[in-house]
mmCIF file of C-alpha atoms in Angstrom:
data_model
loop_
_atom_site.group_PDB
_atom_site.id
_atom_site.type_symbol
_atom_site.label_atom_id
_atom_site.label_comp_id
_atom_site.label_asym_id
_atom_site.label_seq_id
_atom_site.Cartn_x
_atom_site.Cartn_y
_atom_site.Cartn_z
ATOM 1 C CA UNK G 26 77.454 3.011 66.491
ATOM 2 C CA UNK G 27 74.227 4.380 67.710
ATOM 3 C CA UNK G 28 72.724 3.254 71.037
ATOM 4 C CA UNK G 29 69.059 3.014 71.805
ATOM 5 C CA UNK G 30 68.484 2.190 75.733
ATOM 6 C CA UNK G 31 65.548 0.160 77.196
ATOM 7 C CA UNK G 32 64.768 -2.101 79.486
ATOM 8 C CA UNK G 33 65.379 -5.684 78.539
ATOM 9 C CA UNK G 34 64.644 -5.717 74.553
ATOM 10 C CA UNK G 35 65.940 -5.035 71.132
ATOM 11 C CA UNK G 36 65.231 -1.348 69.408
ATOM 12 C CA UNK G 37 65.475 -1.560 65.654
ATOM 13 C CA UNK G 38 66.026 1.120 63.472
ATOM 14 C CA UNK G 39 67.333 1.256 60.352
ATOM 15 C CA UNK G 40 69.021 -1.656 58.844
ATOM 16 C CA UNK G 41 71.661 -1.914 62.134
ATOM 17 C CA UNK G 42 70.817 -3.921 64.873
ATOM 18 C CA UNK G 43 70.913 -2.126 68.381
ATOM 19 C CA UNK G 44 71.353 -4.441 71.554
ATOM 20 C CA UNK G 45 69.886 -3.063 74.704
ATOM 21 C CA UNK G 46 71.376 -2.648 77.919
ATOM 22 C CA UNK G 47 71.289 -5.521 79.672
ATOM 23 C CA UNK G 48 73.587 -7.449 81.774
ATOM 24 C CA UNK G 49 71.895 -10.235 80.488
ATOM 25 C CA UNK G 50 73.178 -9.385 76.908
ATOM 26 C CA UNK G 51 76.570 -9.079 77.806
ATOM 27 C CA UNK G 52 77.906 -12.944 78.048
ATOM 28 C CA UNK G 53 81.058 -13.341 76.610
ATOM 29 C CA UNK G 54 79.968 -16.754 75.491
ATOM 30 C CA UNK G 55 77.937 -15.301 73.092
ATOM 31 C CA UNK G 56 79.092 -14.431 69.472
ATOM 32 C CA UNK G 57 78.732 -11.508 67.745
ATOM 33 C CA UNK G 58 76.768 -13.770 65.428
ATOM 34 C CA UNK G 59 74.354 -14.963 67.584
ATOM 35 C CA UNK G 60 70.492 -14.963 65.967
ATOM 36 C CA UNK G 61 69.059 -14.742 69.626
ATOM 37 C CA UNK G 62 71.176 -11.446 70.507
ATOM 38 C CA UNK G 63 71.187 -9.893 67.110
ATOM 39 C CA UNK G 64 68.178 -9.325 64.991
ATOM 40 C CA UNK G 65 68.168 -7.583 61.409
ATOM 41 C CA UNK G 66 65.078 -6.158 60.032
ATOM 42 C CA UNK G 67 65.594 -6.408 56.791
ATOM 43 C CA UNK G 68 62.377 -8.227 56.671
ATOM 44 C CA UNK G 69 60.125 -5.687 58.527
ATOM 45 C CA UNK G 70 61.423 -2.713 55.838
ATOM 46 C CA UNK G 71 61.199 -4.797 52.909
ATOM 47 C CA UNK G 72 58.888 -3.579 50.261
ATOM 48 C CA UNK G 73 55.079 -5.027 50.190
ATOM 49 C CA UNK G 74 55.148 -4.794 46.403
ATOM 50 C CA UNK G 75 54.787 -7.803 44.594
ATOM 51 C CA UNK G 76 57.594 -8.393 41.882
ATOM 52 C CA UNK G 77 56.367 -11.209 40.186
ATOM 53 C CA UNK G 78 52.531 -10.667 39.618
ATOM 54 C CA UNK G 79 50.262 -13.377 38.441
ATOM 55 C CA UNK G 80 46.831 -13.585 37.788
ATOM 56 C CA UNK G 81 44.835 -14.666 40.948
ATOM 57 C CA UNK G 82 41.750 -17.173 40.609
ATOM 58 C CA UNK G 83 39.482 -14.954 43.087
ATOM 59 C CA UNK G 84 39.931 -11.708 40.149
ATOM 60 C CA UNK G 85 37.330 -13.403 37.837
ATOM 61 C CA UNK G 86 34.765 -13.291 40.470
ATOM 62 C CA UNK G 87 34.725 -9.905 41.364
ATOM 63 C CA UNK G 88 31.516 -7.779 40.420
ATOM 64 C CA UNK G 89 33.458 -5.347 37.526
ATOM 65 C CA UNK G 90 31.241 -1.807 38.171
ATOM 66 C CA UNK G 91 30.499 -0.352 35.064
ATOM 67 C CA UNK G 92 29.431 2.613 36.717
ATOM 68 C CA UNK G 93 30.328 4.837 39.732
ATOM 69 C CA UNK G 94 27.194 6.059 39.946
ATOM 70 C CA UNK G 95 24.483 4.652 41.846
ATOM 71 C CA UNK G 96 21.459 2.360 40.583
ATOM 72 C CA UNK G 97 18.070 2.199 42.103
ATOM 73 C CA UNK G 98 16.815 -0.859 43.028
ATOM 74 C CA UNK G 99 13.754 -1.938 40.926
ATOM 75 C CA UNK G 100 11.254 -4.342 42.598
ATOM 76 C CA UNK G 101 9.443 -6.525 40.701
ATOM 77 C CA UNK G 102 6.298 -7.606 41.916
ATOM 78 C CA UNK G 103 4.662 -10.128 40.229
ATOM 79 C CA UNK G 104 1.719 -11.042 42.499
ATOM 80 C CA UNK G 105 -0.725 -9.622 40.383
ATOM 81 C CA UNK G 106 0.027 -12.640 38.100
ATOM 82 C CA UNK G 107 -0.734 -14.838 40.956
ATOM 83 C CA UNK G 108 -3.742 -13.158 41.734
ATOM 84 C CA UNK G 109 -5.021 -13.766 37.611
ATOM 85 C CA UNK G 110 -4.323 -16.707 37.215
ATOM 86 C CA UNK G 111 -5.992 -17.637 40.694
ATOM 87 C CA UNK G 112 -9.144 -15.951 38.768
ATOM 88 C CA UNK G 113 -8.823 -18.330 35.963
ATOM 89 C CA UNK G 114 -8.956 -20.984 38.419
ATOM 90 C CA UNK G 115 -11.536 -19.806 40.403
ATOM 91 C CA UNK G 116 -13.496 -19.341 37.148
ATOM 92 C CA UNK G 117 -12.986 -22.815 35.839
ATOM 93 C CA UNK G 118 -14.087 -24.523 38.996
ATOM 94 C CA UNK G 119 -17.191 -22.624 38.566
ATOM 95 C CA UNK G 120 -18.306 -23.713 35.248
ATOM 96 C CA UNK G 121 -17.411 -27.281 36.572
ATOM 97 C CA UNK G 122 -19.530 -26.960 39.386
ATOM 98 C CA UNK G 123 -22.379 -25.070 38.172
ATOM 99 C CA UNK G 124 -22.079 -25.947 34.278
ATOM 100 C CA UNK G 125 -20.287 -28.931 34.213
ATOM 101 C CA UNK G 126 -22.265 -30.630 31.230
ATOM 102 C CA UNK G 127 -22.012 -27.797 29.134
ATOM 103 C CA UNK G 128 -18.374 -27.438 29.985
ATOM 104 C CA UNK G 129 -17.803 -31.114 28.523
ATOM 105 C CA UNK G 130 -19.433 -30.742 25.953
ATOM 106 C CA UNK G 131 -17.299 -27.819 24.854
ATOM 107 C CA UNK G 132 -14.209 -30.044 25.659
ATOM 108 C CA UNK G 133 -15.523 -33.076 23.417
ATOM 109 C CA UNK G 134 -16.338 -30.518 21.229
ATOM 110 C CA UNK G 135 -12.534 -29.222 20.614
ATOM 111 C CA UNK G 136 -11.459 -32.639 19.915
ATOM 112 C CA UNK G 137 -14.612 -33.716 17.245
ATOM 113 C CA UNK G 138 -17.088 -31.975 14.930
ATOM 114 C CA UNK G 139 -19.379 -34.389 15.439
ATOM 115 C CA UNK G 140 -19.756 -32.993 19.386
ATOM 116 C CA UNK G 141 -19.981 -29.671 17.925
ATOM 117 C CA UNK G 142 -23.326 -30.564 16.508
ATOM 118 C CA UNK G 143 -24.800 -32.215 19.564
ATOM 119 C CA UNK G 144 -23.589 -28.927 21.383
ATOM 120 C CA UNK G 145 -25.383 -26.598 19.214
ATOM 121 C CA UNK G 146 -28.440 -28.735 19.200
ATOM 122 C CA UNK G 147 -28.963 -28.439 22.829
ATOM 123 C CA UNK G 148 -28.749 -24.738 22.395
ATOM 124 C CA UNK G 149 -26.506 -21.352 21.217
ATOM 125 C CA UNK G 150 -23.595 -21.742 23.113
ATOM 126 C CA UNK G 151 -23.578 -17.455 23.197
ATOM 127 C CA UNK G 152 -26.882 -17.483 25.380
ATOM 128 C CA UNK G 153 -25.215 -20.008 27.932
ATOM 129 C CA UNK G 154 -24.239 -18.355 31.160
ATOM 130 C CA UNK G 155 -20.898 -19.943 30.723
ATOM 131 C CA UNK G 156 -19.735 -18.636 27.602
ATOM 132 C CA UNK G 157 -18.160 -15.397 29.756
ATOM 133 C CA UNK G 158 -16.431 -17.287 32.223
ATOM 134 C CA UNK G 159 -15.056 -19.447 29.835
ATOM 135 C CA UNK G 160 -13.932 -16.675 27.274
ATOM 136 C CA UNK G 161 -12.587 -14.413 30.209
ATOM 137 C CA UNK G 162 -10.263 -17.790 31.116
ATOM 138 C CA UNK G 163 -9.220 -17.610 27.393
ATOM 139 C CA UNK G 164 -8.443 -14.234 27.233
ATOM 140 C CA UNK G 165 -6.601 -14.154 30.047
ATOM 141 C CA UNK G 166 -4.693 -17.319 29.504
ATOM 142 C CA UNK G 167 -3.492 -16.253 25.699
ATOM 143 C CA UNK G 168 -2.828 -12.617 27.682
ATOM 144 C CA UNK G 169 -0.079 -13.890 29.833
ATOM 145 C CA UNK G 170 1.512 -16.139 27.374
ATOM 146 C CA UNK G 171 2.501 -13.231 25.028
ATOM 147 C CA UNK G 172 3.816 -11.173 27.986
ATOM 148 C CA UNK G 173 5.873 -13.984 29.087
ATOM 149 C CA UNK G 174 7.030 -14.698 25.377
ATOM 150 C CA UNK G 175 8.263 -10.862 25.086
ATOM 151 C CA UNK G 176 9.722 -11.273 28.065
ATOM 152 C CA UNK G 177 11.723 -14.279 27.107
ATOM 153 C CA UNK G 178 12.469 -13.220 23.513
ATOM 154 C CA UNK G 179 13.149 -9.727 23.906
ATOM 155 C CA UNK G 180 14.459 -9.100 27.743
ATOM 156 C CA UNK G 181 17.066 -6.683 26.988
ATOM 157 C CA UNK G 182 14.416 -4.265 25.382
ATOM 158 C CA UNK G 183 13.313 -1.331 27.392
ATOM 159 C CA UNK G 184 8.970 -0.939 27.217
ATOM 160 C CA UNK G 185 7.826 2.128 27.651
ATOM 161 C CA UNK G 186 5.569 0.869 30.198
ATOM 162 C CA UNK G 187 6.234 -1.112 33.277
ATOM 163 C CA UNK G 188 4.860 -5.265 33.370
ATOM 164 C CA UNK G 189 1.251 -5.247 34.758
ATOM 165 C CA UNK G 190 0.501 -1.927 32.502
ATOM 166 C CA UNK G 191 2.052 -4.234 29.113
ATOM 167 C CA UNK G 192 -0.234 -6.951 30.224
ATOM 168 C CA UNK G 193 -3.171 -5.230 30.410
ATOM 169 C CA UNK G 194 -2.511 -3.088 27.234
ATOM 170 C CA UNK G 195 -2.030 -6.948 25.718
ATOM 171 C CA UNK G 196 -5.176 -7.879 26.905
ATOM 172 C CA UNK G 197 -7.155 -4.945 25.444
ATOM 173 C CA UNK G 198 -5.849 -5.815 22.171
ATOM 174 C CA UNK G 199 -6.607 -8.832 22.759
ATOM 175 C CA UNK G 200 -10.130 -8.154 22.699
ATOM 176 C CA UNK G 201 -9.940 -6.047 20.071
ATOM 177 C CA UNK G 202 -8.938 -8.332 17.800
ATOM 178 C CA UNK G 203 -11.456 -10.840 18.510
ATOM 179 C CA UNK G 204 -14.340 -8.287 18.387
ATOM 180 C CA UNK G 205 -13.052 -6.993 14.740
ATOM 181 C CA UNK G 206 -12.349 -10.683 13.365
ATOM 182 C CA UNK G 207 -16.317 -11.785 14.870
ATOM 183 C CA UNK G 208 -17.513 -8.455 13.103
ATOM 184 C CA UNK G 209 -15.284 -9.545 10.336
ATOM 185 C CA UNK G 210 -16.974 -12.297 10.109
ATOM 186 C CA UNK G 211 -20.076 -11.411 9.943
ATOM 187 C CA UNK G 212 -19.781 -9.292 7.263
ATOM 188 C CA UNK G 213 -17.942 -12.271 5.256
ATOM 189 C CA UNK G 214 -21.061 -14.355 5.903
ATOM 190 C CA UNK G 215 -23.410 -11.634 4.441
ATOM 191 C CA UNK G 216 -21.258 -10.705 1.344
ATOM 192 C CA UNK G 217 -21.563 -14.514 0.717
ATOM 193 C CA UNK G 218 -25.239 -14.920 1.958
ATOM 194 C CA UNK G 219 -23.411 -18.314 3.840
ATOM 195 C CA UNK G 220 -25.517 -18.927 7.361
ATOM 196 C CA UNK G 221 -22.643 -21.245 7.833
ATOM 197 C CA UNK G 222 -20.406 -18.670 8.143
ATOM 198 C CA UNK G 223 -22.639 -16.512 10.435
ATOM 199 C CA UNK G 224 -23.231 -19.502 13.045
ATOM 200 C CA UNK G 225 -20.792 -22.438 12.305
ATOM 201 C CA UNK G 226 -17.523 -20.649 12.094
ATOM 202 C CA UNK G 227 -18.073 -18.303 15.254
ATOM 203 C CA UNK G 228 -18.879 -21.364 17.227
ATOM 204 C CA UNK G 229 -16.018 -23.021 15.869
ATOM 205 C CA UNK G 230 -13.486 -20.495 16.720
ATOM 206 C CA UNK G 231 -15.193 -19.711 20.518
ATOM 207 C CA UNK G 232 -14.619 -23.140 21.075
ATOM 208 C CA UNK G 233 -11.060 -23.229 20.088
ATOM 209 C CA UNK G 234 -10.290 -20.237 22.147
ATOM 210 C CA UNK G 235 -11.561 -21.611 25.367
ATOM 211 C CA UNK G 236 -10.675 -25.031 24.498
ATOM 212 C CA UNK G 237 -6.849 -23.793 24.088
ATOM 213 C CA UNK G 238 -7.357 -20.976 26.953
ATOM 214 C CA UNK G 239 -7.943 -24.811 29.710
ATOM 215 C CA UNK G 240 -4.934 -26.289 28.241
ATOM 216 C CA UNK G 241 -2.763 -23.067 28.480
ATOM 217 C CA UNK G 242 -3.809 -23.124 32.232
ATOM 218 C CA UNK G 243 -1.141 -25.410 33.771
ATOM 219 C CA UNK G 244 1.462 -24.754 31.155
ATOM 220 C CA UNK G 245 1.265 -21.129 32.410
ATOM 221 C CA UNK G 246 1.817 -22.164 36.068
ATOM 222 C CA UNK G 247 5.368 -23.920 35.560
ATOM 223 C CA UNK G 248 6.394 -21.208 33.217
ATOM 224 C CA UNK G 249 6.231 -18.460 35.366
ATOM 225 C CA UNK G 250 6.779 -20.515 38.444
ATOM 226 C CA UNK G 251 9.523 -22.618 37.502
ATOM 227 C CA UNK G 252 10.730 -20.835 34.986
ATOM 228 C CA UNK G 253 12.060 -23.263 31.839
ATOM 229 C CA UNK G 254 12.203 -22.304 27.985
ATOM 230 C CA UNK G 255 10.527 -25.824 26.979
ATOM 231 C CA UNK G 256 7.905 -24.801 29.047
ATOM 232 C CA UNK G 257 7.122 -21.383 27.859
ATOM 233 C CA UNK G 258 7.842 -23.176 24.058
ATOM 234 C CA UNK G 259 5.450 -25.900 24.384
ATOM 235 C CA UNK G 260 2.647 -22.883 25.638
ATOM 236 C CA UNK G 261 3.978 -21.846 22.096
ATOM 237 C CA UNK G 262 3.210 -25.354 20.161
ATOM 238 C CA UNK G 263 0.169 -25.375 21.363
ATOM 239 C CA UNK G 264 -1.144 -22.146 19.985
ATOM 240 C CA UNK G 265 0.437 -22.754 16.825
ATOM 241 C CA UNK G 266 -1.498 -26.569 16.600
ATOM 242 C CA UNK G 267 -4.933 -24.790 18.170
ATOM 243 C CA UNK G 268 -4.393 -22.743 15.145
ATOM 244 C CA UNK G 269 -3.596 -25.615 12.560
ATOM 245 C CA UNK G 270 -6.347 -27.846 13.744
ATOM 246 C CA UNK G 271 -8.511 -25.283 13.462
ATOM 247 C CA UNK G 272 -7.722 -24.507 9.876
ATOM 248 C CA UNK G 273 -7.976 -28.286 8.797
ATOM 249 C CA UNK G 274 -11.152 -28.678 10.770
ATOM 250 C CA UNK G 275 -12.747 -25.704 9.131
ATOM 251 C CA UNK G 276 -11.373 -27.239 5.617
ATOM 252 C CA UNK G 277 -12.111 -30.437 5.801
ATOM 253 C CA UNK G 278 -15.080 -30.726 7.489
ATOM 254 C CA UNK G 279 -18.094 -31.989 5.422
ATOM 255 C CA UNK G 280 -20.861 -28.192 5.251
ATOM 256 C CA UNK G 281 -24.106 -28.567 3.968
ATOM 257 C CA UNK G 282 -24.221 -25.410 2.667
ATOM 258 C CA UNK G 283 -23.170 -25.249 -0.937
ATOM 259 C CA UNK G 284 -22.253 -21.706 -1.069
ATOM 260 C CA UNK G 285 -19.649 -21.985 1.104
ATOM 261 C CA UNK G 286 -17.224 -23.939 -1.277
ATOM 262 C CA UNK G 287 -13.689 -25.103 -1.226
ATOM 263 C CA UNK G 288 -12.658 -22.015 -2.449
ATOM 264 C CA UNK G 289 -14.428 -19.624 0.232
ATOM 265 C CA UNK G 290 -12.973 -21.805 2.569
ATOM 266 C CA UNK G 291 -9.677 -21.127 1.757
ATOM 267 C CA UNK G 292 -10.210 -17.331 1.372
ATOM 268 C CA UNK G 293 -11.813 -17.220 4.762
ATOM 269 C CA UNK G 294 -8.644 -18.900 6.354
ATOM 270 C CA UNK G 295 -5.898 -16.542 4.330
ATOM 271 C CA UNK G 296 -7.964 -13.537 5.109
ATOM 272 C CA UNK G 297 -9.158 -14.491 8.811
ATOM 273 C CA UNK G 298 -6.832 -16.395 10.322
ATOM 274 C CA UNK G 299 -3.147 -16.878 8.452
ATOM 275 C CA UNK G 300 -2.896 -13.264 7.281
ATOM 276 C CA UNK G 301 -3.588 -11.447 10.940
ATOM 277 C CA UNK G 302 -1.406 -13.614 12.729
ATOM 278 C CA UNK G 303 1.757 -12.794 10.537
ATOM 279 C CA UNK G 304 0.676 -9.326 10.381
ATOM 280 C CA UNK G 305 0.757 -9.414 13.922
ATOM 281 C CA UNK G 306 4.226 -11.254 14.175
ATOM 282 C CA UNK G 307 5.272 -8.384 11.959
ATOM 283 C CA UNK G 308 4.212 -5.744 13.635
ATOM 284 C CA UNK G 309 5.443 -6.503 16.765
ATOM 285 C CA UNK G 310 9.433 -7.727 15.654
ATOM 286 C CA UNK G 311 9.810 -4.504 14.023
ATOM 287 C CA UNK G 312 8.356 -2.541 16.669
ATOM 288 C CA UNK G 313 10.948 -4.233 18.923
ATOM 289 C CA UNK G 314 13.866 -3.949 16.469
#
């Protein structure tokens, strides 16, 4: 047998146990099977292999790359929402402070005709400072709750664009849209010779817009800021009943001009406000798709 010398300790190599040379070592009292003179390291040159694998609890947790190649981060930066809808806010408080009678009666005049009239006798709501704050509010307002609805419906789709140029390529149509359906309109009046149409109806829908633009104001807040579906779906609702009240308001309201009959009425409503907004709807699913 092989011996490896040293000073006072054991020297294993191998599976043989080598005692050093001590005098200490060398009692007679002590068996050959002693565990404190003889030491086997069968344990030290085992194998670190596992033989009977099983499925640890920590595996599930671990980030699974997809790729090995590496991802730039993208930062979103989303204070230029802050900074809009601190605009709408700003605006607000300055038709309250500055307009604030006017600004009721607009209110009073989203929840009853019969405010409408007393509005529009104490003079064109269109030559009222107010009307541009107001409809910049509502354009702004309606603006951000489509961009957060494509964001929440679709947010797995790629835009060609990045988030502040969408929103501001949604708020140019927005516009667009409401100058063609005013124009729109106004043609409809004068095909039908209706000054109803020409005055009443454009009245009626400004004050729906800016009536729904308020409202939209703190539902906007908690759906971006504390972001929650039922939020962002009850921003929703209430464009879809703006739009419903609006249609039974302009149906059922009593008109004193004869021309404009049941009939027109429900013409005007397929062709000026049902029609666009599924054409819209349309437009935009398959676009996405």
């Amino acid at each position: 047998m092989r011996q490896i010398k040293s000073d006072t300790t054991y020297i294993f190599e191998g599976n043989t146990p080598y005692q050093a040379d001590s005098p200490f070592m060398s009692d007679s009292l002590q068996g050959s099977n002693d565990s404190l003179v003889h030491f086997k390291d069968s344990s030290i040159n085992a194998e670190n292999s596992i033989k009977h694998p099983k499925n640890s609890v920590l595996n599930q947790h671990i980030l699974q790359s997809q790729t090995r190649q590496p991802i730039p981060r993208q930062q979103l930066n989303t204070d230029w929402i802050s900074g809009l809808l601190i605009l709408c806010f700003v605006l607000l408080a300055f038709s309250k402070v500055f307009y604030n009678k006017r600004l009721q009666q607009i209110f009073l005049s989203f929840l009853s005709s019969r405010y409408q009239h007393i509005m529009q006798r104490d003079g064109h709501i269109f030559k009222d400072r107010i009307s541009i704050p107001l409809f910049l509010i509502y354009t702004i307002s309606f603006s951000l709750l489509i961009h957060q609805s494509l964001g929440h419906f679709f947010p797995t789709y790629e835009f060609p664009v990045d988030s502040s140029s969408l929103f501001f390529l949604i708020i140019l149509s927005v516009l667009a849209l409401e100058i063609i359906k005013i124009i729109l309109i106004l043609f409809y009046g004068m095909v039908f010779k209706s000054y109803y149409i020409r005055s009443e109806l454009i009245v009626t829908n400004f004050i729906f817009n800016v009536g729904f633009g308020i409202l939209l104001l703190p539902i906007l807040v908690i759906a971006i800021y504390v972001p929650s579906q039922k939020i962002l779906y009850l921003g929703i609702f209430l464009w879809l009943f703006s739009l419903g009240y609006k249609a039974l308001r302009q149906v059922f309201t009593r008109i004193p001009d004869t021309k404009f009959s049941l009939f027109n009425r429900f013409i005007y409503l397929c062709t000026f406000e049902i029609t666009p907004v599924l054409v819209l709807i349309k437009l935009v699913m398959s676009e996405l798709r």
